[in-house]
Short mmCIF file of C-alpha atoms and ligand atoms in Angstrom, two decimals:
data_model
loop_
_atom_site.label_atom_id
_atom_site.label_comp_id
_atom_site.label_asym_id
_atom_site.label_seq_id
_atom_site.Cartn_x
_atom_site.Cartn_y
_atom_site.Cartn_z
CA MET A 9 -27.87 45.55 -10.11
CA ALA A 10 -31.00 43.71 -10.22
CA ASP A 11 -32.57 45.19 -7.10
CA SER A 12 -32.48 48.77 -8.83
CA GLN A 13 -34.22 47.52 -11.75
CA PRO A 14 -37.61 48.92 -12.39
CA THR A 15 -40.44 46.40 -12.10
CA LEU A 16 -44.12 46.30 -13.51
CA ASN A 17 -45.37 47.40 -10.05
CA SER A 18 -42.57 49.99 -9.33
CA LEU A 19 -43.31 51.66 -12.79
CA ALA A 20 -47.11 51.55 -12.17
CA ALA A 21 -46.60 53.38 -8.82
CA LYS A 22 -44.16 55.85 -10.64
CA ILE A 23 -46.90 56.42 -13.09
CA THR A 24 -49.46 57.06 -10.38
CA GLU A 25 -47.40 59.57 -8.73
CA LEU A 26 -46.27 61.49 -11.79
CA SER A 27 -49.92 61.42 -12.99
CA GLU A 28 -51.04 62.96 -9.73
CA THR A 29 -48.37 65.76 -9.88
CA PHE A 30 -49.18 66.54 -13.46
CA THR A 31 -52.98 66.63 -12.93
CA ARG A 32 -52.56 68.72 -9.92
CA TYR A 33 -50.49 71.10 -11.85
CA LEU A 34 -53.41 71.38 -14.73
CA LYS A 35 -56.12 71.93 -12.06
CA ASP A 36 -53.99 74.47 -9.99
CA ASN A 37 -53.47 76.42 -13.38
CA ASN A 38 -56.96 75.82 -15.00
CA ILE A 39 -55.41 73.97 -17.98
CA GLN A 40 -58.19 71.70 -19.45
CA GLN A 41 -57.23 67.89 -19.78
CA PRO A 42 -57.75 66.80 -23.38
CA THR A 43 -59.97 63.64 -23.75
CA PHE A 44 -60.42 61.53 -26.92
CA ALA A 45 -63.60 63.20 -27.81
CA ALA A 46 -63.50 65.16 -31.09
CA ASP A 47 -64.42 68.51 -29.25
CA SER A 48 -61.66 68.14 -26.80
CA PRO A 49 -59.04 70.93 -26.59
CA THR A 50 -56.16 69.98 -29.17
CA SER A 51 -53.23 70.23 -26.78
CA TYR A 52 -52.26 71.11 -23.29
CA SER A 53 -51.73 75.08 -23.37
CA SER A 54 -48.87 76.70 -22.07
CA LEU A 55 -47.32 74.07 -19.68
CA SER A 56 -44.49 75.42 -17.52
CA PRO A 57 -40.99 74.09 -18.09
CA GLU A 58 -41.18 71.85 -14.91
CA ALA A 59 -44.81 70.48 -15.97
CA PHE A 60 -43.25 69.61 -19.41
CA VAL A 61 -40.35 67.82 -17.66
CA THR A 62 -43.06 65.83 -15.51
CA ARG A 63 -45.16 64.94 -18.49
CA GLN A 64 -41.90 63.58 -20.25
CA LEU A 65 -40.81 61.62 -17.30
CA LEU A 66 -44.25 60.14 -17.31
CA ALA A 67 -43.79 59.25 -20.96
CA ASP A 68 -40.68 57.60 -19.93
CA ALA A 69 -42.22 55.42 -17.22
CA LEU A 70 -45.04 54.61 -19.48
CA SER A 71 -42.69 53.27 -22.32
CA ASP A 72 -40.54 51.29 -19.80
CA LEU A 73 -43.96 49.77 -18.42
CA TRP A 74 -44.87 48.84 -22.14
CA TYR A 75 -41.47 47.23 -22.74
CA LEU A 76 -41.58 45.31 -19.61
CA SER A 77 -45.20 44.26 -19.92
CA GLN A 78 -44.31 42.73 -23.39
CA GLY A 79 -41.05 41.37 -22.46
CA PRO A 80 -37.67 41.97 -24.34
CA SER A 81 -38.47 39.84 -27.39
CA GLU A 82 -42.21 40.51 -27.92
CA SER A 83 -41.56 44.34 -27.37
CA ILE A 84 -39.19 44.26 -30.28
CA TYR A 85 -41.50 41.97 -32.33
CA ASN A 86 -44.63 44.12 -31.62
CA TYR A 87 -42.79 47.36 -32.45
CA VAL A 88 -41.13 46.01 -35.79
CA HIS A 89 -44.51 44.75 -36.68
CA SER A 90 -46.23 48.04 -36.23
CA CYS A 91 -44.35 50.76 -36.52
CA ILE A 92 -43.93 51.37 -40.06
CA PRO A 93 -47.77 50.43 -40.81
CA ASP A 94 -48.64 52.91 -38.13
CA ALA A 95 -46.54 55.61 -39.71
CA SER A 96 -47.99 54.68 -43.15
CA ALA A 97 -51.53 54.77 -42.17
CA LEU A 98 -51.02 58.33 -40.77
CA ASN A 99 -49.20 59.36 -43.79
CA ILE A 100 -51.95 58.23 -46.11
CA LEU A 101 -54.75 59.73 -43.95
CA ASN A 102 -52.72 62.98 -44.04
CA HIS A 103 -51.78 62.89 -47.92
CA PHE A 104 -55.26 62.34 -48.94
CA ASP A 105 -56.79 64.53 -46.42
CA PHE A 106 -59.14 62.11 -44.74
CA TRP A 107 -59.40 64.72 -41.85
CA SER A 108 -61.65 66.86 -43.97
CA ALA A 109 -63.58 63.90 -45.22
CA VAL A 110 -65.15 63.50 -42.12
CA PRO A 111 -67.36 66.26 -40.38
CA LEU A 112 -66.10 67.40 -37.07
CA ASP A 113 -69.47 67.48 -35.45
CA GLY A 114 -70.85 64.27 -37.34
CA THR A 115 -70.14 61.07 -39.08
CA ALA A 116 -69.41 59.85 -42.63
CA SER A 117 -69.76 56.41 -44.14
CA TYR A 118 -67.00 54.52 -45.81
CA PRO A 119 -68.25 55.07 -49.27
CA GLU A 120 -68.66 58.75 -48.59
CA ILE A 121 -65.09 59.02 -47.40
CA ALA A 122 -63.89 56.82 -50.26
CA GLN A 123 -65.51 59.42 -52.65
CA ARG A 124 -64.27 62.49 -50.94
CA VAL A 125 -60.67 61.20 -50.99
CA SER A 126 -60.67 59.60 -54.29
CA LEU A 127 -59.62 56.07 -53.40
CA PRO A 128 -61.00 52.66 -53.81
CA GLU A 129 -63.42 51.97 -50.78
CA ASP A 130 -61.52 48.86 -49.98
CA VAL A 131 -58.29 50.75 -49.39
CA VAL A 132 -60.25 53.26 -47.35
CA ARG A 133 -61.73 50.64 -44.90
CA ARG A 134 -58.29 48.83 -44.84
CA VAL A 135 -56.30 52.17 -43.88
CA LEU A 136 -59.06 53.26 -41.38
CA ARG A 137 -59.39 49.84 -39.60
CA HIS A 138 -55.61 50.29 -38.77
CA ALA A 139 -56.01 54.15 -37.99
CA VAL A 140 -58.78 53.40 -35.34
CA THR A 141 -56.32 51.11 -33.39
CA LEU A 142 -54.29 54.08 -33.01
CA ARG A 143 -57.13 56.37 -31.87
CA LEU A 144 -57.05 58.27 -35.22
CA PHE A 145 -60.93 58.30 -35.96
CA GLU A 146 -63.24 55.77 -34.53
CA GLU A 147 -66.14 53.60 -35.81
CA THR A 148 -69.57 54.34 -34.52
CA ASP A 149 -70.54 50.50 -34.47
CA PRO A 150 -66.97 49.08 -33.89
CA GLY A 151 -66.45 45.89 -36.09
CA LYS A 152 -69.72 46.45 -38.03
CA SER A 153 -69.48 47.00 -41.80
CA SER A 154 -72.31 49.29 -41.64
CA SER A 155 -70.47 51.40 -39.25
CA ASN A 156 -69.74 55.10 -39.89
CA ILE A 157 -66.63 56.88 -38.93
CA ARG A 158 -66.17 59.94 -36.60
CA HIS A 159 -63.28 61.85 -35.50
CA THR A 160 -61.43 61.40 -32.30
CA SER A 161 -59.43 64.41 -30.71
CA ARG A 162 -56.35 63.04 -32.34
CA SER A 163 -57.92 63.14 -35.88
CA ALA A 164 -59.68 66.33 -35.11
CA ALA A 165 -56.48 68.08 -34.04
CA LEU A 166 -55.23 67.34 -37.77
CA ALA A 167 -58.40 68.56 -39.18
CA ARG A 168 -58.24 71.73 -37.27
CA ASN A 169 -54.79 72.74 -37.67
CA ALA A 170 -52.95 73.20 -41.06
CA GLY A 171 -49.70 73.50 -39.38
CA LEU A 172 -49.91 70.03 -37.87
CA LYS A 173 -51.01 68.61 -41.16
CA ALA A 174 -47.93 70.24 -42.69
CA LEU A 175 -45.78 68.86 -40.04
CA VAL A 176 -46.96 65.38 -40.68
CA SER A 177 -46.68 65.90 -44.50
CA SER A 178 -42.85 67.46 -44.17
CA VAL A 179 -41.69 64.87 -41.65
CA LEU A 180 -43.39 61.74 -42.81
CA ASP A 181 -44.02 62.04 -46.35
CA VAL A 182 -40.53 63.88 -47.23
CA ALA A 183 -38.18 62.33 -44.70
CA SER A 184 -39.37 58.83 -43.79
CA ALA A 185 -38.51 57.06 -47.12
CA PRO A 186 -35.10 58.22 -47.15
CA MET A 187 -34.57 57.04 -43.52
CA MET A 188 -35.44 53.49 -44.40
CA VAL A 189 -32.62 53.41 -46.85
CA MET A 190 -30.15 54.71 -44.20
CA PRO A 191 -28.59 51.20 -43.87
CA GLU A 192 -28.07 50.85 -47.63
CA ALA A 193 -26.45 54.41 -47.71
CA LEU A 194 -24.16 53.84 -44.69
CA ARG A 195 -23.01 50.58 -46.30
CA LYS A 196 -22.29 52.06 -49.49
CA TYR A 197 -20.80 55.21 -48.42
CA SER A 198 -19.53 55.29 -44.79
CA ARG A 199 -18.88 51.66 -43.96
CA GLY A 200 -15.14 51.08 -42.80
CA LYS A 201 -14.50 54.89 -42.97
CA PRO A 202 -13.48 56.99 -39.71
CA ALA A 203 -16.42 59.35 -40.12
CA LEU A 204 -19.77 59.72 -42.00
CA THR A 205 -19.32 60.86 -45.45
CA GLN A 206 -20.01 64.55 -45.82
CA ASP A 207 -20.93 64.28 -49.66
CA MET A 208 -24.16 65.62 -50.19
CA ASP A 209 -24.46 63.11 -53.30
CA GLU A 210 -24.05 60.38 -50.80
CA THR A 211 -26.93 61.04 -48.44
CA SER A 212 -29.75 58.39 -48.08
CA PHE A 213 -32.24 60.91 -49.49
CA ALA A 214 -29.90 61.22 -52.72
CA LEU A 215 -29.75 57.48 -52.86
CA LEU A 216 -33.36 57.07 -52.91
CA TYR A 217 -34.13 59.78 -55.44
CA SER A 218 -31.09 59.02 -57.70
CA GLY A 219 -33.06 56.27 -59.70
CA GLY A 220 -35.32 58.74 -61.48
CA LYS A 221 -38.68 57.06 -60.89
CA LEU A 222 -39.18 59.15 -57.90
CA GLY A 223 -37.68 62.38 -59.65
CA ASN A 224 -34.09 63.12 -59.52
CA HIS A 225 -33.53 65.37 -56.47
CA LYS A 226 -30.27 65.95 -54.63
CA THR A 227 -31.62 67.32 -51.56
CA SER A 228 -34.95 67.64 -50.00
CA TRP A 229 -35.13 71.34 -50.59
CA ASP A 230 -34.95 70.63 -54.30
CA LEU A 231 -37.83 68.13 -53.99
CA LEU A 232 -39.71 70.83 -52.04
CA GLU A 233 -39.31 73.37 -54.59
CA ASN A 234 -39.86 71.26 -57.58
CA ASP A 235 -42.38 68.51 -57.01
CA GLY A 236 -45.92 68.92 -58.42
CA GLU A 237 -47.05 70.20 -61.97
CA GLY A 238 -48.29 73.67 -63.04
CA GLU A 239 -49.96 75.65 -60.37
CA ASN A 240 -49.26 72.60 -57.89
CA LYS A 241 -45.54 73.00 -58.32
CA GLY A 242 -43.74 73.84 -54.94
CA TRP A 243 -46.87 72.42 -52.84
CA ARG A 244 -44.35 70.68 -50.67
CA GLN A 245 -42.41 73.83 -50.07
CA ARG A 246 -45.58 75.87 -49.23
CA ASP A 247 -46.55 72.90 -46.77
CA PHE A 248 -42.91 73.28 -45.21
CA VAL A 249 -43.60 77.03 -44.75
CA SER A 250 -46.69 76.09 -42.69
CA PHE A 251 -44.70 73.48 -40.79
CA MET A 252 -41.97 76.05 -39.73
CA ALA A 253 -44.66 78.62 -38.60
CA TYR A 254 -46.29 75.71 -36.49
CA ILE A 255 -43.21 74.53 -34.94
CA LYS A 256 -42.93 78.15 -33.50
CA GLU A 257 -46.55 77.78 -32.17
CA ILE A 258 -46.32 74.23 -30.60
CA PHE A 259 -42.93 75.00 -28.90
CA HIS A 260 -43.96 78.37 -27.81
CA LEU A 261 -40.81 80.03 -29.62
CA GLU A 262 -42.44 83.37 -30.40
CA GLY A 263 -40.19 84.96 -27.83
CA VAL A 264 -36.83 83.23 -29.06
CA LEU A 265 -36.30 85.58 -31.88
CA LEU A 266 -37.33 88.90 -29.82
CA ASP A 267 -35.32 87.95 -26.92
CA ALA A 268 -32.28 86.87 -29.06
CA TYR A 269 -30.84 90.20 -29.59
CA ASP A 270 -31.27 93.71 -28.02
CA TRP A 271 -33.37 94.92 -30.88
CA LYS A 272 -34.40 98.01 -29.08
CA ALA A 273 -31.01 99.24 -28.53
CA VAL A 274 -30.11 99.07 -32.13
CA GLY A 275 -32.74 101.31 -33.14
CA LYS A 276 -33.11 102.14 -36.76
CA ALA A 277 -31.28 99.25 -38.55
CA SER A 278 -31.36 96.95 -41.34
CA VAL A 279 -31.87 93.24 -40.87
CA VAL A 280 -31.74 90.25 -43.33
CA ASP A 281 -33.48 86.99 -42.36
CA VAL A 282 -31.43 84.41 -44.25
CA GLY A 283 -33.71 81.38 -45.19
CA GLY A 284 -36.41 83.39 -43.31
CA SER A 285 -39.17 81.15 -44.70
CA ALA A 286 -42.33 83.09 -45.48
CA GLY A 287 -41.63 85.82 -43.04
CA HIS A 288 -43.30 84.47 -39.93
CA ASP A 289 -40.44 85.45 -37.82
CA ALA A 290 -39.90 89.04 -39.88
CA PHE A 291 -43.26 89.94 -39.19
CA ALA A 292 -43.08 89.47 -35.47
CA LEU A 293 -40.02 91.27 -35.28
CA ALA A 294 -41.12 94.13 -37.29
CA GLN A 295 -44.30 94.43 -35.44
CA LYS A 296 -42.49 94.73 -32.22
CA PHE A 297 -39.68 97.00 -33.35
CA PRO A 298 -41.13 99.71 -35.63
CA GLU A 299 -37.56 101.12 -36.54
CA LEU A 300 -36.28 97.77 -38.16
CA THR A 301 -36.34 97.31 -41.78
CA ILE A 302 -36.22 93.59 -42.92
CA THR A 303 -35.42 91.42 -46.03
CA VAL A 304 -36.60 87.89 -46.02
CA GLN A 305 -34.26 85.63 -48.24
CA ASP A 306 -35.49 82.37 -49.07
CA LEU A 307 -36.05 79.97 -52.07
CA PRO A 308 -38.23 81.04 -54.91
CA GLN A 309 -41.43 78.83 -54.23
CA VAL A 310 -41.71 80.49 -50.79
CA GLN A 311 -42.38 83.90 -52.35
CA THR A 312 -46.20 83.27 -53.00
CA VAL A 313 -46.76 82.43 -49.34
CA PHE A 314 -44.88 85.61 -48.20
CA GLU A 315 -46.90 87.91 -50.62
CA ALA A 316 -50.33 86.33 -49.40
CA ASN A 317 -49.57 86.86 -45.65
CA VAL A 318 -47.42 90.06 -45.39
CA PRO A 319 -49.46 92.37 -43.33
CA GLU A 320 -50.59 95.68 -45.05
CA ASP A 321 -49.03 97.89 -42.47
CA LEU A 322 -45.48 96.00 -42.79
CA LYS A 323 -45.29 96.24 -46.54
CA ASP A 324 -42.95 99.29 -46.64
CA ARG A 325 -40.61 97.74 -44.13
CA VAL A 326 -40.62 93.83 -44.70
CA SER A 327 -39.82 92.56 -48.17
CA PHE A 328 -39.00 89.13 -49.71
CA VAL A 329 -36.03 88.50 -52.03
CA ALA A 330 -35.60 85.03 -53.67
CA HIS A 331 -31.92 84.32 -53.08
CA ASP A 332 -29.77 81.03 -52.89
CA PHE A 333 -27.65 81.55 -49.62
CA PHE A 334 -24.77 79.74 -51.20
CA GLN A 335 -24.42 82.70 -53.78
CA PRO A 336 -22.82 85.90 -52.58
CA GLN A 337 -24.91 87.79 -50.19
CA PRO A 338 -26.39 90.74 -52.23
CA VAL A 339 -27.74 92.77 -49.24
CA GLN A 340 -25.53 94.90 -47.06
CA ALA A 341 -27.30 94.92 -43.59
CA ASP A 342 -26.59 95.76 -39.89
CA ILE A 343 -27.82 92.17 -38.63
CA TYR A 344 -28.21 88.78 -40.20
CA ILE A 345 -30.56 86.36 -38.80
CA ILE A 346 -29.63 82.71 -39.45
CA LYS A 347 -32.30 80.68 -37.85
CA LEU A 348 -32.56 76.92 -37.98
CA ILE A 349 -30.58 76.84 -41.26
CA LEU A 350 -27.13 75.47 -40.80
CA HIS A 351 -27.97 72.43 -38.86
CA ASP A 352 -29.36 71.15 -42.20
CA TRP A 353 -25.86 71.15 -43.82
CA PRO A 354 -22.68 69.26 -43.22
CA ASP A 355 -19.80 71.15 -42.03
CA HIS A 356 -18.09 71.99 -45.14
CA GLU A 357 -21.52 73.14 -46.80
CA ALA A 358 -22.14 75.28 -43.58
CA VAL A 359 -18.65 76.80 -44.16
CA LYS A 360 -19.36 77.59 -47.78
CA MET A 361 -22.68 79.11 -46.82
CA LEU A 362 -21.04 81.58 -44.26
CA ARG A 363 -18.12 82.40 -46.88
CA ALA A 364 -20.92 83.37 -49.25
CA MET A 365 -22.18 86.08 -46.61
CA ILE A 366 -18.92 87.76 -46.69
CA PRO A 367 -19.43 89.93 -49.91
CA GLY A 368 -22.42 91.55 -47.89
CA LEU A 369 -20.81 92.03 -44.71
CA LYS A 370 -19.68 95.64 -43.61
CA PRO A 371 -17.20 95.98 -40.60
CA GLY A 372 -19.35 95.53 -37.38
CA ALA A 373 -22.09 93.57 -39.06
CA ARG A 374 -23.74 91.02 -36.71
CA LEU A 375 -24.66 87.51 -37.29
CA VAL A 376 -27.30 86.10 -34.96
CA LEU A 377 -27.19 82.32 -35.32
CA ILE A 378 -30.23 80.59 -33.63
CA GLU A 379 -30.28 76.81 -33.52
CA TYR A 380 -32.13 73.98 -31.87
CA ILE A 381 -29.74 72.40 -29.18
CA GLY A 382 -30.53 68.61 -30.34
CA ASN A 383 -27.02 67.73 -28.99
CA GLN A 384 -25.85 69.38 -25.68
CA GLY A 385 -22.21 68.05 -25.98
CA GLU A 386 -20.52 67.03 -22.45
CA THR A 387 -22.37 68.41 -19.63
CA GLU A 388 -22.41 68.47 -15.96
CA GLU A 389 -26.14 68.74 -15.70
CA PRO A 390 -28.35 65.43 -14.89
CA ALA A 391 -29.45 63.65 -17.96
CA LEU A 392 -32.62 64.75 -19.46
CA ALA A 393 -35.81 62.39 -19.56
CA ARG A 394 -35.14 59.82 -22.26
CA SER A 395 -38.15 61.06 -24.26
CA ILE A 396 -36.74 64.46 -24.47
CA GLN A 397 -33.14 63.24 -25.36
CA ASN A 398 -35.22 61.36 -28.04
CA MET A 399 -36.51 64.62 -29.67
CA GLY A 400 -32.86 65.50 -30.26
CA THR A 401 -31.67 62.32 -31.47
CA ALA A 402 -34.53 61.88 -33.79
CA SER A 403 -33.79 65.14 -35.50
CA ASP A 404 -30.09 64.13 -35.46
CA LEU A 405 -30.99 61.03 -37.41
CA ARG A 406 -33.23 62.67 -39.68
CA ILE A 407 -30.79 65.26 -40.83
CA MET A 408 -28.20 62.50 -41.15
CA ALA A 409 -30.61 60.60 -43.65
CA LEU A 410 -31.56 63.87 -45.54
CA PHE A 411 -28.30 65.92 -45.51
CA ASN A 412 -25.36 64.00 -44.08
CA ALA A 413 -25.72 66.68 -41.44
CA ARG A 414 -25.74 66.53 -37.61
CA GLU A 415 -27.20 68.37 -34.54
CA ARG A 416 -24.28 70.32 -33.11
CA PRO A 417 -23.39 71.47 -29.43
CA VAL A 418 -22.33 75.43 -29.23
CA ASP A 419 -18.51 74.67 -29.44
CA ALA A 420 -19.11 73.06 -32.95
CA TRP A 421 -20.77 76.26 -34.06
CA ALA A 422 -18.01 78.43 -33.03
CA LYS A 423 -15.55 76.16 -34.97
CA ILE A 424 -17.71 76.35 -38.12
CA PHE A 425 -17.52 80.18 -37.94
CA ARG A 426 -13.81 80.03 -37.31
CA ASP A 427 -13.24 77.65 -40.18
CA ALA A 428 -15.35 79.93 -42.53
CA ASP A 429 -13.18 82.96 -41.66
CA GLU A 430 -10.97 84.10 -38.72
CA ARG A 431 -12.70 87.42 -38.95
CA PHE A 432 -15.90 86.28 -37.60
CA GLU A 433 -15.52 87.04 -33.77
CA LEU A 434 -17.71 85.26 -31.32
CA ALA A 435 -19.58 88.07 -29.33
CA HIS A 436 -22.24 86.31 -27.30
CA VAL A 437 -23.59 82.83 -26.38
CA ASN A 438 -26.96 82.23 -24.77
CA ALA A 439 -27.78 78.28 -24.67
CA ASN A 440 -31.16 77.54 -22.87
CA PRO A 441 -31.75 74.12 -22.21
CA LEU A 442 -35.35 74.68 -21.16
CA THR A 443 -36.37 76.14 -24.68
CA PHE A 444 -33.67 73.82 -26.50
CA ILE A 445 -32.39 76.67 -28.36
CA SER A 446 -29.09 78.31 -28.41
CA VAL A 447 -28.28 81.80 -29.74
CA VAL A 448 -24.74 82.63 -30.81
CA GLU A 449 -23.86 85.97 -31.97
CA PHE A 450 -20.90 86.88 -34.15
CA VAL A 451 -19.29 90.26 -35.26
CA TRP A 452 -17.77 90.51 -38.62
CA ARG A 453 -14.15 92.14 -38.11
CA GLY A 454 -13.51 92.46 -41.81
C1 SAM B 514 -35.54 74.89 -41.34
S1 SAM B 514 -36.07 75.96 -42.34
C2 SAM B 514 -35.93 77.53 -41.26
C3 SAM B 514 -36.67 78.69 -41.71
C4 SAM B 514 -36.81 79.81 -40.79
N1 SAM B 514 -35.39 80.37 -40.54
C5 SAM B 514 -37.34 79.37 -39.33
O1 SAM B 514 -36.70 79.51 -38.25
O2 SAM B 514 -38.62 79.03 -39.36
C6 SAM B 514 -34.80 76.32 -43.42
C7 SAM B 514 -35.13 77.16 -44.51
O3 SAM B 514 -34.02 77.32 -45.48
C8 SAM B 514 -34.40 77.41 -46.90
N2 SAM B 514 -33.37 77.02 -47.70
C9 SAM B 514 -32.93 75.99 -47.94
N3 SAM B 514 -31.90 75.95 -48.95
C10 SAM B 514 -31.80 77.25 -49.28
C11 SAM B 514 -30.91 77.85 -49.98
N4 SAM B 514 -29.93 77.26 -50.70
N5 SAM B 514 -31.13 79.28 -50.13
C12 SAM B 514 -31.98 79.90 -49.52
N6 SAM B 514 -32.87 79.28 -48.65
C13 SAM B 514 -32.76 77.98 -48.47
C14 SAM B 514 -35.75 76.57 -46.69
O4 SAM B 514 -36.63 77.03 -47.92
C15 SAM B 514 -36.40 76.69 -45.54
O5 SAM B 514 -37.23 77.88 -45.35
#
């Protein structure tokens, strides 16, 4: 109905109302508002779930205002024209570490930056001229060729935070090119079929990397482990480790693992963190529960980051073993954590991984699956803000491109465990839409 449609003015009024609610919350809770200045806070610290939702409703209204102010055709044109150059500029700045080529409390000239990032000055000027339109850096004398460059809060956040930098590298540098060949991969492998191909040789990623010029890599894990020469080999995996730790920080997920299970009640127990990265979760868990002994398993290139970071006082209780989780599980433990692992694999691969666990499982062993709920399934709840849904749908498409995988609701996880073996008994489900995390616990009845 036409009269229920938002208009420029109704959206502007909604934006005013939502920003007032949001800024009142910030004031009442002494949370400092970021600005564009380089010394601004780099994020809003500890928003309540309600304030987070208000902010995302504000983001929805702002994007609607943008769409309507441009009109249907130009909003498409303008988006298509800029979205890839915007992403590419950010990716280049990040890849060549422009962030540390400009001092946080001063300025740098274009020639100085060019020298520090080892790129031609003309390229540096062109990339930065686009970047400043996105409030990534700014010119001291806008438009003048003699202008110097200084940080804004957005570029400074990347200079200050290695985790944010690793996030840009892992998401943009590794995953964006495969996403651009998705139409070709879908046309080649899934067109006219009732379902997406589940073959890992038929992902967009595998298609992009099959020609050899970019290296022959079947999955992004293979690229992460093997890209780079000599000492540099595995640099992308080390970046990914930093990205995983940062995800925990930005989404305030510290409590998720600690609350996922009654760790105190189990007392003295052995735990395996399957695909546990460089131990960021294991360290937190072992620190809080001194009776736990934890083995972290992950791919070989992760080990150096683990060794560099394992706290001295945990060395006798937390260890790292390089282990491919498609090979038989070598450790017989009381509890296995499988956190943010299986969503990266299509159903049959997830089943294969769970079957590989069986040789290590003793009767009564627990498997604690922790996954992001990117897909809530059918629900009676009111629809989430579009910008929140978009976080889930974006990662769903990314894992489609990389792995032919999908974000799954809780029911689908239960089915995967059943398909792997009837002896996996579902013991407990805790799906929290506010943290977007589901914890599903299984007991091995072998
Ligand atoms: C999305 S990350 C999750 C890391 C960690 N569990 C967390 O929640 O932060 C997936 C992890 O699986 C690891 N991985 C991928 N393929 C693997 C394999 N075949 N065997 C063991 N680990 C693997 C990756 O190196 C990465 O650390």
